[in-house]
mmCIF file of C-alpha atoms in Angstrom:
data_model
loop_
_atom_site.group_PDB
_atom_site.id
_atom_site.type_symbol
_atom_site.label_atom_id
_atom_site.label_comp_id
_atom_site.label_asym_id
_atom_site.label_seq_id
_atom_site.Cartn_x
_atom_site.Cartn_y
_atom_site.Cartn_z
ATOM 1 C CA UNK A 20 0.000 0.000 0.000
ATOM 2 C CA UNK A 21 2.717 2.680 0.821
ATOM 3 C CA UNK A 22 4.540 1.919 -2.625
ATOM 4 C CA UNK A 23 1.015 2.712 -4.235
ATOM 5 C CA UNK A 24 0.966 5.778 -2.355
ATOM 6 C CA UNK A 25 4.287 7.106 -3.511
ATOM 7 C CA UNK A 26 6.110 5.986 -0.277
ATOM 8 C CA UNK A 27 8.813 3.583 -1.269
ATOM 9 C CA UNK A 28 10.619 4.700 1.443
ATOM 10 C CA UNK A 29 8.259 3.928 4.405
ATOM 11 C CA UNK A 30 7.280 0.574 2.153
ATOM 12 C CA UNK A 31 11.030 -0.282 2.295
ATOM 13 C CA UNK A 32 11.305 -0.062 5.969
ATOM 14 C CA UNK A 33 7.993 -1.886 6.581
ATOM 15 C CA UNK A 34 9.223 -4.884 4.535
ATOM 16 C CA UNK A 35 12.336 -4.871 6.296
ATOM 17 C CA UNK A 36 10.887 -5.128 9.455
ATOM 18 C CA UNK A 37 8.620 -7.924 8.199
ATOM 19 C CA UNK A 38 11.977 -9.658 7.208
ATOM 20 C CA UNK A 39 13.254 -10.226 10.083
ATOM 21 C CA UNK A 40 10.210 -10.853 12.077
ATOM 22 C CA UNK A 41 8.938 -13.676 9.258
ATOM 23 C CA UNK A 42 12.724 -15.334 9.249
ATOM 24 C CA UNK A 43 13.202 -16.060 12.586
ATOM 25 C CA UNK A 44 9.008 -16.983 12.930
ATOM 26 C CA UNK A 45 9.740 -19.373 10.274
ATOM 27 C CA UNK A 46 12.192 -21.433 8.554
ATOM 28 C CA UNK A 47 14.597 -19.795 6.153
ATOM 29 C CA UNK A 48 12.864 -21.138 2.703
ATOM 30 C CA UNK A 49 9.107 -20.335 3.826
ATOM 31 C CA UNK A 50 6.787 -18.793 1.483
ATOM 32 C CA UNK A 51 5.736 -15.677 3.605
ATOM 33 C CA UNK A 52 10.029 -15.081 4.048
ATOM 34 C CA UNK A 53 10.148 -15.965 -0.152
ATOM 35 C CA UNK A 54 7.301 -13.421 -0.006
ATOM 36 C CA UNK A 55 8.961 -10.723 1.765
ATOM 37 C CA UNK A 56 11.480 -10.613 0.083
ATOM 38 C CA UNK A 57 9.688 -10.222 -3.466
ATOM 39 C CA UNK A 58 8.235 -7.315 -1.819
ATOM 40 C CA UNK A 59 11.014 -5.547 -0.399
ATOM 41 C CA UNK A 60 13.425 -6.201 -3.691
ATOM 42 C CA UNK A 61 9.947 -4.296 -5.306
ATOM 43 C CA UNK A 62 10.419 -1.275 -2.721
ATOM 44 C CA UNK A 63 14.267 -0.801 -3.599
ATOM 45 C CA UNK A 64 13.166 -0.934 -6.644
ATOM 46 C CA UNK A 65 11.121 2.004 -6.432
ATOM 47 C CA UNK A 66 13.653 3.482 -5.076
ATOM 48 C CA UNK A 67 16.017 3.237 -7.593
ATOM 49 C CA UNK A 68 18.419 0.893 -6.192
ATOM 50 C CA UNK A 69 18.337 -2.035 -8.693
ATOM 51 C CA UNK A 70 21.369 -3.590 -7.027
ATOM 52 C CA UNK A 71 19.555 -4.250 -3.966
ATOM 53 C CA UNK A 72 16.450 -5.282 -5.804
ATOM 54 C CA UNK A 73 18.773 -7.725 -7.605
ATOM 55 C CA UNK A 74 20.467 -9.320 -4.835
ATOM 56 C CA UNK A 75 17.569 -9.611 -2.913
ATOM 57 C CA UNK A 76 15.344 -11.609 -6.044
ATOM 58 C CA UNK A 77 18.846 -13.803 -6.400
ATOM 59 C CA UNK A 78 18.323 -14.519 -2.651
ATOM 60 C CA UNK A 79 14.498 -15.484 -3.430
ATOM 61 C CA UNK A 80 14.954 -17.647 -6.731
ATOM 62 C CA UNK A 81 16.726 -20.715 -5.072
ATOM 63 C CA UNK A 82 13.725 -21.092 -2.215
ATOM 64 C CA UNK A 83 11.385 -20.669 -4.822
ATOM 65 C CA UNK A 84 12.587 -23.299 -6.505
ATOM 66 C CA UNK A 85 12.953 -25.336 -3.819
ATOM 67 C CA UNK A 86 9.622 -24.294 -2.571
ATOM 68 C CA UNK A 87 7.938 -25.005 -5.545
ATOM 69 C CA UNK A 88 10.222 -26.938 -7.746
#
């Protein structure tokens, strides 16, 4: 919602947050940590750092895969 609202920065943070909450909640390759971290690679996204938004979907792809195979 705060990326729709022009707030990539507050979306960023919020994700973040969510990170580290939903990794140590659950295992490592869960879907709501794959999840989070689709979102927040979206949020640096809109922020212009496409570095970070790489590194984090390169992080993501293996547990997808694994998740889903």
């Amino acid at each position: 919602a705060y990326g729709d609202l022009g707030e990539a920065q507050q979306s960023k943070a919020l994700f973040e947050r969510a990170l580290f909450i939903n990794e140590r909640h659950y295992s490592q390759d869960h879907v709501e940590v794959i999840r989070t971290l689709v979102n927040l690679s979206k949020a640096y996204g809109e922020l212009g750092d496409a570095q970070q938004s790489k590194i984090l979907l390169e992080r993501a792809l293996p547990l997808m895969e694994k998740c889903y195979g």
